[in-house]
Coordinates of C-alpha atoms in Angstrom, one line a residue:
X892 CA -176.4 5.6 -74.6
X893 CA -172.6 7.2 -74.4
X894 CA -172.5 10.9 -74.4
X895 CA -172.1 11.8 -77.6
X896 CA -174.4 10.0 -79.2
X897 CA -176.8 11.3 -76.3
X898 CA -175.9 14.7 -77.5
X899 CA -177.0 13.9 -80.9
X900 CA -180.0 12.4 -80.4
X901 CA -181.0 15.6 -78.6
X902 CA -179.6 17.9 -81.0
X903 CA -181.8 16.3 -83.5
X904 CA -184.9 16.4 -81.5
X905 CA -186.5 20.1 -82.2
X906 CA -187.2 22.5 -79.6
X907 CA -190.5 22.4 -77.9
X908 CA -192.7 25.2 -78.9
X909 CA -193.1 26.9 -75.6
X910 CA -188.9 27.2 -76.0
X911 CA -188.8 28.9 -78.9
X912 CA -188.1 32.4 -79.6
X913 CA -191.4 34.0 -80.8
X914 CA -189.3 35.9 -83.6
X915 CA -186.3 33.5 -84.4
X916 CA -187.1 31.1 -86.6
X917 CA -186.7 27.5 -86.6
X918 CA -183.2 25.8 -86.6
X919 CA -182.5 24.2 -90.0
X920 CA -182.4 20.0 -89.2
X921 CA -179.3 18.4 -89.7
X922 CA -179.5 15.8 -92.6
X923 CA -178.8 12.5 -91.4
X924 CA -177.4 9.7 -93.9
X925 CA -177.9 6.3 -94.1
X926 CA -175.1 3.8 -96.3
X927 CA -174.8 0.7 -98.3
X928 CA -172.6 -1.6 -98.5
X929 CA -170.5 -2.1 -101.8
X930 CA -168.3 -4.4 -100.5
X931 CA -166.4 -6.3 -97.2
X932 CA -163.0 -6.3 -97.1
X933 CA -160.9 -8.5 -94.3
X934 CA -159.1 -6.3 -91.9
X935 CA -156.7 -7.3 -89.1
X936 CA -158.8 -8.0 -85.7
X937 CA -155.4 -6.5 -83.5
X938 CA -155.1 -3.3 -85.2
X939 CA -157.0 -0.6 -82.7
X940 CA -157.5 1.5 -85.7
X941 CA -156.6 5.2 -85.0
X942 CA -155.7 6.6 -88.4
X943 CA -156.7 4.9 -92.1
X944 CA -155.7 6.7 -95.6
X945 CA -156.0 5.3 -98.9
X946 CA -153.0 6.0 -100.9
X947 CA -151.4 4.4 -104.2
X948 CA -153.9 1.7 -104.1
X949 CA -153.3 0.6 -100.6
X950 CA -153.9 1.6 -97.2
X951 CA -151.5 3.5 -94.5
X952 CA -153.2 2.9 -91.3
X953 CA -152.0 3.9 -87.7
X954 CA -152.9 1.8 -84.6
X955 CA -152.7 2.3 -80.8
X956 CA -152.4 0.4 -77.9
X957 CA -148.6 -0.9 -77.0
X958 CA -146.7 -1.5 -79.3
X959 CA -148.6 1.1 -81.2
X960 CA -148.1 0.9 -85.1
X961 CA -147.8 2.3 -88.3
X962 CA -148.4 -0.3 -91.6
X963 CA -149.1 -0.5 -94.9
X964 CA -152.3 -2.8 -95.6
X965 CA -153.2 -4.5 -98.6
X966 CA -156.4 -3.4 -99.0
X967 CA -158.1 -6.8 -101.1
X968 CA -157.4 -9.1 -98.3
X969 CA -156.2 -6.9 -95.4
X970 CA -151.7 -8.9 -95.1
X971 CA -150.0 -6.2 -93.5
X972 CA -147.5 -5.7 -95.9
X973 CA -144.8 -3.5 -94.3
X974 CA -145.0 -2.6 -89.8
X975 CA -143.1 0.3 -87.9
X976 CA -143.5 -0.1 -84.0
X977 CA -143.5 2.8 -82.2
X978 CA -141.3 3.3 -78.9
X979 CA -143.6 1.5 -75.8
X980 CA -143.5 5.1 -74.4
X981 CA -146.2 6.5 -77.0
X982 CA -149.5 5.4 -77.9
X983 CA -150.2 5.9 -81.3
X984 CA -153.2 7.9 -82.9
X985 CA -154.2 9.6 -86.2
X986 CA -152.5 9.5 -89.6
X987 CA -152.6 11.1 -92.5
X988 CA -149.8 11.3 -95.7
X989 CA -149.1 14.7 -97.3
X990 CA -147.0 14.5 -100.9
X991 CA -144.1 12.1 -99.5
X992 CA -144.7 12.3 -96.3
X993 CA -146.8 9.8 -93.5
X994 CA -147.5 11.8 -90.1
X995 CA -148.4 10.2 -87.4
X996 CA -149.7 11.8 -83.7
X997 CA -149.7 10.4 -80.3
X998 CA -152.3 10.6 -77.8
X999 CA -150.6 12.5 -74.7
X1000 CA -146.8 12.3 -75.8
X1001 CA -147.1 15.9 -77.3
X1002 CA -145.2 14.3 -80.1
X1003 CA -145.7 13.3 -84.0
X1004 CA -143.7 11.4 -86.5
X1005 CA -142.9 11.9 -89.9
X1006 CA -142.6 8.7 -92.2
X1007 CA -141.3 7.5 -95.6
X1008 CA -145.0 6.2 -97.4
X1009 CA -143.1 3.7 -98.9
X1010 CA -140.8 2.3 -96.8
X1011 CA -142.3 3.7 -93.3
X1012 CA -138.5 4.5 -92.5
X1013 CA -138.8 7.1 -89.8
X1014 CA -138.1 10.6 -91.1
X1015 CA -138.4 13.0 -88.1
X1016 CA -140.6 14.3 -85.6
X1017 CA -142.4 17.2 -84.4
X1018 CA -144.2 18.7 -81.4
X1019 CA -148.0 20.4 -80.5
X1020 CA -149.4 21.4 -77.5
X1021 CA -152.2 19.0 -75.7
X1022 CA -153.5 15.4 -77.1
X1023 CA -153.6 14.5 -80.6
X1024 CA -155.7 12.2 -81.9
X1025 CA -157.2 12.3 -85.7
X1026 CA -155.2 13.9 -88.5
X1027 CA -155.8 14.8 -92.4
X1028 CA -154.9 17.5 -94.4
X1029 CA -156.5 20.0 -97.5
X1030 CA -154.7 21.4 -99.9
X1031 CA -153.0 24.2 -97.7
X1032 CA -153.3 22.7 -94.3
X1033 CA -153.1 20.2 -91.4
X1034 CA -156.1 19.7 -89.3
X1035 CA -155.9 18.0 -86.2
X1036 CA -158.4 16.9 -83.5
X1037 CA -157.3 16.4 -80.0
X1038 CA -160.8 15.4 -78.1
X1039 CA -162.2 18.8 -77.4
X1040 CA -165.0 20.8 -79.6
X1041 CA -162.3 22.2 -81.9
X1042 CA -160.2 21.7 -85.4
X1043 CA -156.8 22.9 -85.1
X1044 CA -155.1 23.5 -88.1
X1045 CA -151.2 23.5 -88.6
X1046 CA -148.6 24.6 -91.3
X1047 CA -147.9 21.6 -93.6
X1048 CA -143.7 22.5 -93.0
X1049 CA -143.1 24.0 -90.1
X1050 CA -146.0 21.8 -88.3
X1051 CA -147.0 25.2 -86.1
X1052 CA -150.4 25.9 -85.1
X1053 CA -151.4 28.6 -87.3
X1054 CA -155.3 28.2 -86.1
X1055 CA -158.6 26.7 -85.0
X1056 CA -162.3 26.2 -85.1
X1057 CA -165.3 25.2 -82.6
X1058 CA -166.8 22.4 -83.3
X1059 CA -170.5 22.9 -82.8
X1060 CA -174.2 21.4 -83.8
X1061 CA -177.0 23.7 -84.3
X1062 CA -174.5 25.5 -82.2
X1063 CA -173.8 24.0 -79.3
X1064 CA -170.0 22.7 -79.1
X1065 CA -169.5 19.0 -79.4
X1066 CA -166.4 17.0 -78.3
X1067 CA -165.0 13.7 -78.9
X1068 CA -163.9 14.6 -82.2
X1069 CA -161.5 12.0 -83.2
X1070 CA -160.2 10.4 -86.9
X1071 CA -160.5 12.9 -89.5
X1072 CA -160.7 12.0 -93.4
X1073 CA -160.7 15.4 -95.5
X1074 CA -163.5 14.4 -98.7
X1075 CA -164.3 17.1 -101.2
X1076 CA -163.7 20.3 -99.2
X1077 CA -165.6 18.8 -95.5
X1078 CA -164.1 16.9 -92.6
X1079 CA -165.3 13.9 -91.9
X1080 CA -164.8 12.7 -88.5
X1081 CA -165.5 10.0 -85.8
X1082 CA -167.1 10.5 -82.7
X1083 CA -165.4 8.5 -80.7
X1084 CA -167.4 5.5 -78.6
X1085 CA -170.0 6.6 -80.9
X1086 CA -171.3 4.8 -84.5
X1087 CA -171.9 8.1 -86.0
X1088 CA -169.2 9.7 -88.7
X1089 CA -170.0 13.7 -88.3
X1090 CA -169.7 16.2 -91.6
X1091 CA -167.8 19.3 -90.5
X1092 CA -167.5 22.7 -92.8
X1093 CA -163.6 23.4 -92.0
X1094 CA -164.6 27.0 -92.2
X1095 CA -166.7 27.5 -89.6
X1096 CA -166.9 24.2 -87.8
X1097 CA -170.4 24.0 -88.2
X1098 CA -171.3 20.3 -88.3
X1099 CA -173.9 20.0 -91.5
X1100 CA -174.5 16.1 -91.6
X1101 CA -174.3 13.1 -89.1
X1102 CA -174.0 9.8 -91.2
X1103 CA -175.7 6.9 -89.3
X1104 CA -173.5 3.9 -89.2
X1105 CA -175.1 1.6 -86.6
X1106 CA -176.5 -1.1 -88.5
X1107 CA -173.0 -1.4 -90.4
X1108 CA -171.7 -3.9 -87.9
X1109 CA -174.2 -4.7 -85.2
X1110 CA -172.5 -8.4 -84.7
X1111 CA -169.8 -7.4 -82.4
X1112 CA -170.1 -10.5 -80.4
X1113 CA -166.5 -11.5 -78.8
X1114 CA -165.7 -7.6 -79.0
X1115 CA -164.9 -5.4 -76.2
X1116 CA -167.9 -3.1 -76.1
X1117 CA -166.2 0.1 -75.1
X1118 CA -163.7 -0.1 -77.4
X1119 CA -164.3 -1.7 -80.5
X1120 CA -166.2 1.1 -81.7
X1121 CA -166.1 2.8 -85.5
X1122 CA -163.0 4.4 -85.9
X1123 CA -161.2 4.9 -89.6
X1124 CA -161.9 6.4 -92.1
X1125 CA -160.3 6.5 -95.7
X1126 CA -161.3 7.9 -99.0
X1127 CA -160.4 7.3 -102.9
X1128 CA -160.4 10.6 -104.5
X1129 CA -160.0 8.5 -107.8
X1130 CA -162.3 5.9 -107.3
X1131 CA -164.9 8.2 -105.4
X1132 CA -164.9 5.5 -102.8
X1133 CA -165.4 5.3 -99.0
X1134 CA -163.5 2.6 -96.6
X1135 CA -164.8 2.7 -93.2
X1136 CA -164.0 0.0 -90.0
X1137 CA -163.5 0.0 -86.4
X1138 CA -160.9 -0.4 -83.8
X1139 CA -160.2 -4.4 -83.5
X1140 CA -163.2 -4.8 -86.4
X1141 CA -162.4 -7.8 -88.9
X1142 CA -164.2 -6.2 -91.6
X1143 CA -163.5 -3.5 -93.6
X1144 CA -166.2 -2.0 -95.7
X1145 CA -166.8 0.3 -98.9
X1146 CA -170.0 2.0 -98.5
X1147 CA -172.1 4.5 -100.4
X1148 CA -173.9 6.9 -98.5
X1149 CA -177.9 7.5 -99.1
X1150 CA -180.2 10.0 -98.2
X1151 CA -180.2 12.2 -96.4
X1152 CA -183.4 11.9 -94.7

């Protein structure tokens, strides 16, 4: 079992008695959610899916690897309508669009690009401190994961750190945070090598749900199992609907969560 999902499975398994505080009381379990599936979508088997955003009826969604990419996907039978290559120098990572704008991060370049969302003509660039690696925004902010137990958030103009969170489960800090997806005031994020999308309270970082996703694909025959692990996430305000898939995945799925239990 990888690390993280380790860490789960131990954060979910109560104390013992005997290490227990005799006057603190129990820690609250964290609701864990199961899915269904409302429907498969094709997705392209090349993308190594590092950001996904539904947007105008489509999707934007960021790969890595070399040539890294940024495309516009059609989301009914996954043609890549519209592909930006990034410079062989970068490997690409999260995405997310704010108003008329696509940003993009890199992993260790330090570096992000602003795009046209409908044309994905290059618009600029900017710069952060240490690895990026998911993106999304809320209605004031950036927030950025860059592997470590944290949230950072940024301006949405002058693209500054202005702040950050710990990440942490029943309050111990976990890592590996990776695509983001802002839905109805929480993060969802990835844990990445993991099958397990995390619910985070962006004002405290306090993880309040794990949503169980490893029955959604457990056919990963022809695969590469280190790396074709969930990764994406995308959500229809509109349509309260939830896309999900994997780096390398040929499926694409819409699923409704259930539970918790």
């Amino acid at each position: 079992m990888r690390a993280a999902a380790l860490l789960i499975a131990l954060l979910l398994t109560p104390l013992p008695a005997a290490a227990q505080s005799a006057t603190a009381p129990a820690a609250t379990p964290v609701p864990v959610y199961g899915f269904e599936v409302v429907r498969v979508y094709p997705h392209d088997p090349a993308a190594f899916t590092q950001g996904l955003v539904f947007r105008d009826g489509e999707l934007l969604e960021s790969t890595g690897r070399y040539p890294s990419t940024v495309r516009r996907v059609r989301l009914e039978d996954g043609v890549v309508l519209q592909k930006r290559e990034l410079d062989e120098a970068y490997f690409g990572e999260g995405l997310t669009a704010v108003g008329d704008r696509v940003l993009t991060l890199t992993w260790k370049g330090g570096k992000g690009f602003i795009w046209d969302p409908e044309t994905l003509e290059p618009e600029g660039e900017f710069t952060y401190a240490g690895e990026g690696w998911g993106l999304t925004h809320d209605t004031t902010r950036l927030i950025l994961s860059d592997g470590t137990a944290a949230l950072r958030f940024l301006d949405p103009v002058t693209l500054q750190e202005t702040g950050r969170v710990p990440v942490t489960l029943r309050g111990r800090p976990v890592s590996q945070i990776n695509e983001l997806e802002w839905i109805e005031g929480e993060v969802f994020a990835n844990l990445w090598q993991t099958d397990y999308i995390v619910r985070i309270d962006p004002a405290t970082g306090t993880i309040t749900g794990i949503i169980d996703l490893t029955e959604l694909m457990p056919d990963r025959s022809g695969l590469d199992p280190t790396d074709a692990v969930l990764n994406g996430i995308a959500w229809d305000p509109e349509g309260r609907r939830l896309f999900v898939t994997g780096k390398n995945w040929p499926k694409l799925f819409e699923i409704r969560l259930t539970g918790p239990r």
